Tab-separated table of C-alpha atoms and ligand atoms in Angstrom:
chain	number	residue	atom	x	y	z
Z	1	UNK	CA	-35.021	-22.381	36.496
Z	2	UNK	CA	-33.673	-21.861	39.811
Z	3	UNK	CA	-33.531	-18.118	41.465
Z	4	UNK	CA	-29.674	-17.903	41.405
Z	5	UNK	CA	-29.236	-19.141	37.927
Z	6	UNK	CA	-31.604	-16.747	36.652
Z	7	UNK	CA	-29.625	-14.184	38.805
Z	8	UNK	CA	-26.392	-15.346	37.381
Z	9	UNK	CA	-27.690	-15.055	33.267
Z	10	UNK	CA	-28.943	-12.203	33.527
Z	11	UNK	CA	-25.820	-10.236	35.265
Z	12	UNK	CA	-23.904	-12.505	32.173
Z	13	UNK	CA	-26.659	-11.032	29.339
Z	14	UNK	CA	-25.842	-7.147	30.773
Z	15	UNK	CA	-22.193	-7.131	30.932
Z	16	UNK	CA	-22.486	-8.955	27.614
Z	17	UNK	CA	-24.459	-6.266	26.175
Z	18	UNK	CA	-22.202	-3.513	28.210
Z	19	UNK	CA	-18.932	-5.546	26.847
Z	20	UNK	CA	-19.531	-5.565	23.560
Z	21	UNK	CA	-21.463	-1.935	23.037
Z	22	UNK	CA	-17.517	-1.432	25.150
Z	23	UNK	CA	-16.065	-3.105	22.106
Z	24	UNK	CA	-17.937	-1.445	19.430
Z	25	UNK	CA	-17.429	1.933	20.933
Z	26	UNK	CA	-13.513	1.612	21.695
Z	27	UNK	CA	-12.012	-0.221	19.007
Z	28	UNK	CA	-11.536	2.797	16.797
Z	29	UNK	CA	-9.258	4.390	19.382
Z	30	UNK	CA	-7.689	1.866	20.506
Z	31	UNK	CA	-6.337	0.481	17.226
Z	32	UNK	CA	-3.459	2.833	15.694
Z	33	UNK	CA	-4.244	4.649	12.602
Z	34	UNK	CA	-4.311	2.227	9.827
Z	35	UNK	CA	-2.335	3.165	6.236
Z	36	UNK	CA	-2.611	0.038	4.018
Z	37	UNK	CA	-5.416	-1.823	2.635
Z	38	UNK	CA	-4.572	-5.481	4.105
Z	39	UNK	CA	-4.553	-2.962	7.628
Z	40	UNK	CA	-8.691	-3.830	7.165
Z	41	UNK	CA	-8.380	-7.429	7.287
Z	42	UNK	CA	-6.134	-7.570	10.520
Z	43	UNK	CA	-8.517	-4.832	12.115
Z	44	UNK	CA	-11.769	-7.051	11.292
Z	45	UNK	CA	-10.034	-9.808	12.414
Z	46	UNK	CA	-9.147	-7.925	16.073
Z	47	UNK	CA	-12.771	-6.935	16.218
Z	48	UNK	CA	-13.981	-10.514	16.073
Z	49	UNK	CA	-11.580	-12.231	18.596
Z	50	UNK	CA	-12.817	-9.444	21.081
Z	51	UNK	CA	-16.797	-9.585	20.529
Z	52	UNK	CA	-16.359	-13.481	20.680
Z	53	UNK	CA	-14.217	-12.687	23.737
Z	54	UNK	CA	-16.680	-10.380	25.411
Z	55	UNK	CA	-19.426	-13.427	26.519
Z	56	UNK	CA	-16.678	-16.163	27.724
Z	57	UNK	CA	-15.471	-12.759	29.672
Z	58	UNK	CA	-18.646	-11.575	30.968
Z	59	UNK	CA	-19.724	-15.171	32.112
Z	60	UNK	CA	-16.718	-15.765	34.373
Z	61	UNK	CA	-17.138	-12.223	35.965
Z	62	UNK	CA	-21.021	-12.963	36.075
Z	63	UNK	CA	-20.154	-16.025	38.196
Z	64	UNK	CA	-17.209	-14.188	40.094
Z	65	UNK	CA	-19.499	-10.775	41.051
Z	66	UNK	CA	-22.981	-13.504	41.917
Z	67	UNK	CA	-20.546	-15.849	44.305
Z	68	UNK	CA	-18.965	-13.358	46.182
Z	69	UNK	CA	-22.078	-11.070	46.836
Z	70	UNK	CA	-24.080	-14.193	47.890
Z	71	UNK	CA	-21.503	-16.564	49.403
Z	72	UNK	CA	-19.665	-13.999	51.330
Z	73	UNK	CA	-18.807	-14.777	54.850
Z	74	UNK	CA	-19.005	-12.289	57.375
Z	75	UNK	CA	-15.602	-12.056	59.825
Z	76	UNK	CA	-13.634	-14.573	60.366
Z	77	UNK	CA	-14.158	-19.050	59.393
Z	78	UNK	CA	-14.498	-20.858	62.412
Z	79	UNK	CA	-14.180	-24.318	60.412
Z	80	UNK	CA	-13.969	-25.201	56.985
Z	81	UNK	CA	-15.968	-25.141	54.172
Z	82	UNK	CA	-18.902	-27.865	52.805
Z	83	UNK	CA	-16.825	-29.832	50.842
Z	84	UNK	CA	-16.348	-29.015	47.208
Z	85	UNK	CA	-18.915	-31.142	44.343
Z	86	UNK	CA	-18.291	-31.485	40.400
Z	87	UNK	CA	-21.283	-30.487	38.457
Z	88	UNK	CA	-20.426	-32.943	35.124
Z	89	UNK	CA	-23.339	-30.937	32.821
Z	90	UNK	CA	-21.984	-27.747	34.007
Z	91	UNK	CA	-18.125	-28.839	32.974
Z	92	UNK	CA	-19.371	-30.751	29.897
Z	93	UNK	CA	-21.374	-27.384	28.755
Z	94	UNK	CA	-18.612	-25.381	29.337
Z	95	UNK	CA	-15.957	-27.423	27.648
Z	96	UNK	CA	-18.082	-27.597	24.611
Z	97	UNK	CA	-18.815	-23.932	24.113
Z	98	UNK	CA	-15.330	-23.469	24.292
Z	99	UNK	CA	-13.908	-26.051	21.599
Z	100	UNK	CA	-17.294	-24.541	19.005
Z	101	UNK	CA	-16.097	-21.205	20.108
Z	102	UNK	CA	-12.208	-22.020	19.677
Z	103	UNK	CA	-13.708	-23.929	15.953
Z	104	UNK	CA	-15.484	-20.851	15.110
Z	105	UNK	CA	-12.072	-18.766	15.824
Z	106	UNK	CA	-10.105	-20.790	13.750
Z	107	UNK	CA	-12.603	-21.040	10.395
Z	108	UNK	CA	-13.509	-17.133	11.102
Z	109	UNK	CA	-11.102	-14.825	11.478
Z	110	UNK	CA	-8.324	-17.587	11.167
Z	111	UNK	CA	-8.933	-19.516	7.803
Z	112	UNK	CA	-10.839	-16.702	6.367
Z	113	UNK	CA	-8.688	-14.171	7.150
Z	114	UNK	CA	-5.293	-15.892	5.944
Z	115	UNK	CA	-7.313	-16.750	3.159
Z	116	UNK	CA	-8.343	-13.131	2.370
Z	117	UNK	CA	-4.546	-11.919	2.992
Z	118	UNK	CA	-3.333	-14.419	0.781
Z	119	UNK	CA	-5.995	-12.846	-2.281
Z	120	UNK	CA	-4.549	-9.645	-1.673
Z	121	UNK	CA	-0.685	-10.589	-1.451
Z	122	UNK	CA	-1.936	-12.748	-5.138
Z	123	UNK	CA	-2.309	-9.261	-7.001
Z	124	UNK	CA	0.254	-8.113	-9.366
Z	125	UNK	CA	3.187	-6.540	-7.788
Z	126	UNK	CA	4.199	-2.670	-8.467
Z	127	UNK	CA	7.092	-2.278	-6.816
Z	128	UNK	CA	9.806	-4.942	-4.476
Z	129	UNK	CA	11.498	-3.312	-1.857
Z	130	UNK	CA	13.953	-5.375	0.029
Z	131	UNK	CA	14.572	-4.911	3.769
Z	132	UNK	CA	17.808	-6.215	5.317
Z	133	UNK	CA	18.298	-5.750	8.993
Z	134	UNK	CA	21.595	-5.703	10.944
Z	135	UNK	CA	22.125	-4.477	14.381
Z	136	UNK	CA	20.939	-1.853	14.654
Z	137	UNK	CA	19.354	-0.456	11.342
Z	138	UNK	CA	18.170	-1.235	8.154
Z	139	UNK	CA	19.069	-0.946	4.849
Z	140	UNK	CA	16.449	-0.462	2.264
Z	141	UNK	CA	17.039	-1.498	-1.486
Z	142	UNK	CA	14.758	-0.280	-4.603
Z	143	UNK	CA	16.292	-3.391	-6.951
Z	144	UNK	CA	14.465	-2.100	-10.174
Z	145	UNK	CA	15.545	1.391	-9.755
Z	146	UNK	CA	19.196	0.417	-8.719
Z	147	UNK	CA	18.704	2.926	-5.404
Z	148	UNK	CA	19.438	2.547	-1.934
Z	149	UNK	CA	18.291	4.242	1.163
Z	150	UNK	CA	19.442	4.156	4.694
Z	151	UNK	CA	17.704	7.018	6.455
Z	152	UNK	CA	13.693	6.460	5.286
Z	153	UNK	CA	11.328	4.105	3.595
Z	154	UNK	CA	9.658	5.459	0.950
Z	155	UNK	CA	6.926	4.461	-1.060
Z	156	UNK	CA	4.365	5.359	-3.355
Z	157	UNK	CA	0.363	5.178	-2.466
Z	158	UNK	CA	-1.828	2.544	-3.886
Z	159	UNK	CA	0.878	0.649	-4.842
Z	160	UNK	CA	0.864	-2.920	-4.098
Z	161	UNK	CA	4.751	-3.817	-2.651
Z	162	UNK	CA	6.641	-7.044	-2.207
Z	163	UNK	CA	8.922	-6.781	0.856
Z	164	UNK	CA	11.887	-8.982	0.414
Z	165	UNK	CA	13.217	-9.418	4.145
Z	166	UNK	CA	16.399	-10.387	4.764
Z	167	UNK	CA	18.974	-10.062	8.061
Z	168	UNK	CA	22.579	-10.089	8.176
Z	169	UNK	CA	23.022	-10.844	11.786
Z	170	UNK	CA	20.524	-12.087	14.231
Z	171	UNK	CA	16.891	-12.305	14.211
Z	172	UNK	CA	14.971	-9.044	13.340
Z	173	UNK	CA	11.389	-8.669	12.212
Z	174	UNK	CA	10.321	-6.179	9.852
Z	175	UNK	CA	6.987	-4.171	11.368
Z	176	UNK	CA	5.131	-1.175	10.250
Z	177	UNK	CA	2.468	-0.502	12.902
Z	178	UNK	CA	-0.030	1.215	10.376
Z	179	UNK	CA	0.104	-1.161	7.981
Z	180	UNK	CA	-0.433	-4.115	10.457
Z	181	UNK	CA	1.940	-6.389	8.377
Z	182	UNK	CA	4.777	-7.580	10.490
Z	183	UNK	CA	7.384	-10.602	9.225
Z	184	UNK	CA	10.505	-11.976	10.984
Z	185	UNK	CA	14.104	-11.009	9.048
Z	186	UNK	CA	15.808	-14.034	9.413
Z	187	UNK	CA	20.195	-14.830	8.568
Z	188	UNK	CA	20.560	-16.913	5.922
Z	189	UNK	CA	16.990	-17.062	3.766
Z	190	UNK	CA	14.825	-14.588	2.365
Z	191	UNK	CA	11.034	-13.647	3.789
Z	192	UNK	CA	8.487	-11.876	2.218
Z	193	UNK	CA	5.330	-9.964	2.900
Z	194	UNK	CA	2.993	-7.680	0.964
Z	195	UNK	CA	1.624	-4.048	2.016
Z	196	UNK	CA	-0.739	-1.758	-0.301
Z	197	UNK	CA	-0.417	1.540	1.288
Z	198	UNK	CA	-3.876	3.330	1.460
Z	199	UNK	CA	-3.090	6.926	2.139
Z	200	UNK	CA	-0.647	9.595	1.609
Z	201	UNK	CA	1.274	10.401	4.986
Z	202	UNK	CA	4.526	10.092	6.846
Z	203	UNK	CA	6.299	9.822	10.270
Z	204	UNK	CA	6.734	12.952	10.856
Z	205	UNK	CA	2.987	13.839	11.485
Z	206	UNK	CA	2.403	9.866	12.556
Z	207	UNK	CA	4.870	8.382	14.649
Z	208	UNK	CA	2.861	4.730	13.820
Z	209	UNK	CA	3.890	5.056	9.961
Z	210	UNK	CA	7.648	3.574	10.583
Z	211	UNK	CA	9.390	0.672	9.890
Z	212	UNK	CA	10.025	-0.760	13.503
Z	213	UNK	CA	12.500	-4.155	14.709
Z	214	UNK	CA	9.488	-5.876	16.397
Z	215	UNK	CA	12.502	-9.021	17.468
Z	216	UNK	CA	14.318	-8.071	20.905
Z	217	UNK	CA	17.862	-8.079	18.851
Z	218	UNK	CA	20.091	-6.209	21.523
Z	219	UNK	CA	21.074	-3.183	23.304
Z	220	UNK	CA	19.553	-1.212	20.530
Z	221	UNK	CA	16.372	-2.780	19.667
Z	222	UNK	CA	14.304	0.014	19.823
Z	223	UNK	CA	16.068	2.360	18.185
Z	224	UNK	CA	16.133	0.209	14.782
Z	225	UNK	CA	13.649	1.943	13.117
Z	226	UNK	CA	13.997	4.090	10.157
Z	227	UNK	CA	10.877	7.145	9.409
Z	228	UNK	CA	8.264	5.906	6.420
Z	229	UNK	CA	7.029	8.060	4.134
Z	230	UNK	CA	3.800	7.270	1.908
Z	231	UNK	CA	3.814	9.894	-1.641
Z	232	UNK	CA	1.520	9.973	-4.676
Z	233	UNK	CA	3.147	8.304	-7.263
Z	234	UNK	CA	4.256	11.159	-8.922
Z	235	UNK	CA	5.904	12.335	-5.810
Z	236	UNK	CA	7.398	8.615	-5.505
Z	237	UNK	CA	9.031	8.800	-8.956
Z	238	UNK	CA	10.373	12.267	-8.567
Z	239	UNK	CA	11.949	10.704	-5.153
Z	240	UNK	CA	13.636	7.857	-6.614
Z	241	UNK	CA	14.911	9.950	-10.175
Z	242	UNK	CA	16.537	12.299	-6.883
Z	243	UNK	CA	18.783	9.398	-6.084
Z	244	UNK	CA	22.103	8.275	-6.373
Z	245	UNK	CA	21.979	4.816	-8.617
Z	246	UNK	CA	24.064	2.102	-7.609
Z	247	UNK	CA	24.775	-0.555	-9.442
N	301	CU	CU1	16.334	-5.832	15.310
């Protein structure tokens, strides 16, 4: 093994190590609170895209760090450069670990994690909620309890919900940060998407439990968003017997 390879894996090995003790470390702040159960299956998913990302990473800063420490040229070139050579094992090597890693990312978190999403949208619903979106707000219908609500989303804990998502105008897309479930509201069909939420809570003390436009729709993008509000079930059923029904 020659002297500047062994330089060059070992620098790779530490900032591997360093990366992903980086990764391991981090990832619980980085990620915003998390208030549904299918929130843990996007989350693992993150985790493994950036440990698998952490080596490909490290290597190219291994190489970057080792060339420009040892090829460094002092002042200024008098006359070009030796004349650049293709290493065909070193591109072959490369080019396969990156089609087994890109395999690996599609079987695990890809297939397994649609797969896993797909279990838990399976379960028997509780409760539909449909979304419509319209620039710039959102109208929120209960259709088995005949009630309709403009200014919040509410909904009850442990509950597993069927978002029907509809828009009247343009593209939206529905989005609740904290539940990590995010679909597009499309004119003219209906989309759906499934959240259990996990915990008790609401915007007022978490500004990531809200039901966001995550679709540049105009002027007013941002400021679609209505406050959500997670209640025991009790709560949830005194809430909805508070309304006015609508037929
Ligand atoms: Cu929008």
């Amino acid at each position: 093994m020659s002297k500047q390879f062994f330089i060059v894996v070992i620098l790779w090995i530490v900032l591997t190590a360093a990366g992903e003790a980086l990764v391991i470390a981090l990832t619980p702040f980085l990620l915003p609170s998390r208030a549904a159960l299918e929130g843990q299956i996007v989350d693992d998913a993150f985790r493994t895209l950036m440990m698998l990302a952490v080596p490909v990473l490290a290597f190219v800063v291994a190489m970057l760090i080792y060339s420009v420490l040892r090829f460094r040229r002092r002042g200024e070139p008098t006359q070009d450069g030796p004349a650049m050579r293709s290493h065909g094992p070193f591109i072959a090597g490369w080019m396969l670990v990156s089609t087994a890693l890109t395999i690996v990312m599609i079987v695990h978190p890809g297939i397994t994690g649609m797969n896993a999403l797909r279990a838990q949208a399976g379960k028997d619903v509780d409760l539909v909620v449909q979304v419509e979106g319209s620039r710039w707000n959102w109208k929120i219908t209960y259709p088995q309890h005949k009630v309709i609500s403009r200014t919040e989303l509410v909904l009850p804990v442990d509950g597993h919900i069927r978002f029907e998502v509809s828009s009247t105008d343009v593209l939206h897309a529905f989005w609740i940060p904290s539940f990590r479930m995010k679909i597009d509201a499309v004119p003219g069909m209906m989309t759906t998407i499934y959240a259990t939420p996990s915990k008790t809570g609401s915007f007022s003390s978490d500004h990531k439990i809200r039901l966001q436009c995550a679709e540049a729709c105009g002027i007013l993008h941002d400021k679609m968003m209505v406050p959500v509000r997670v209640l025991e079930q009790k709560e949830f059923e005194t809430w909805l017997s508070q309304q006015v029904k609508v037929d």
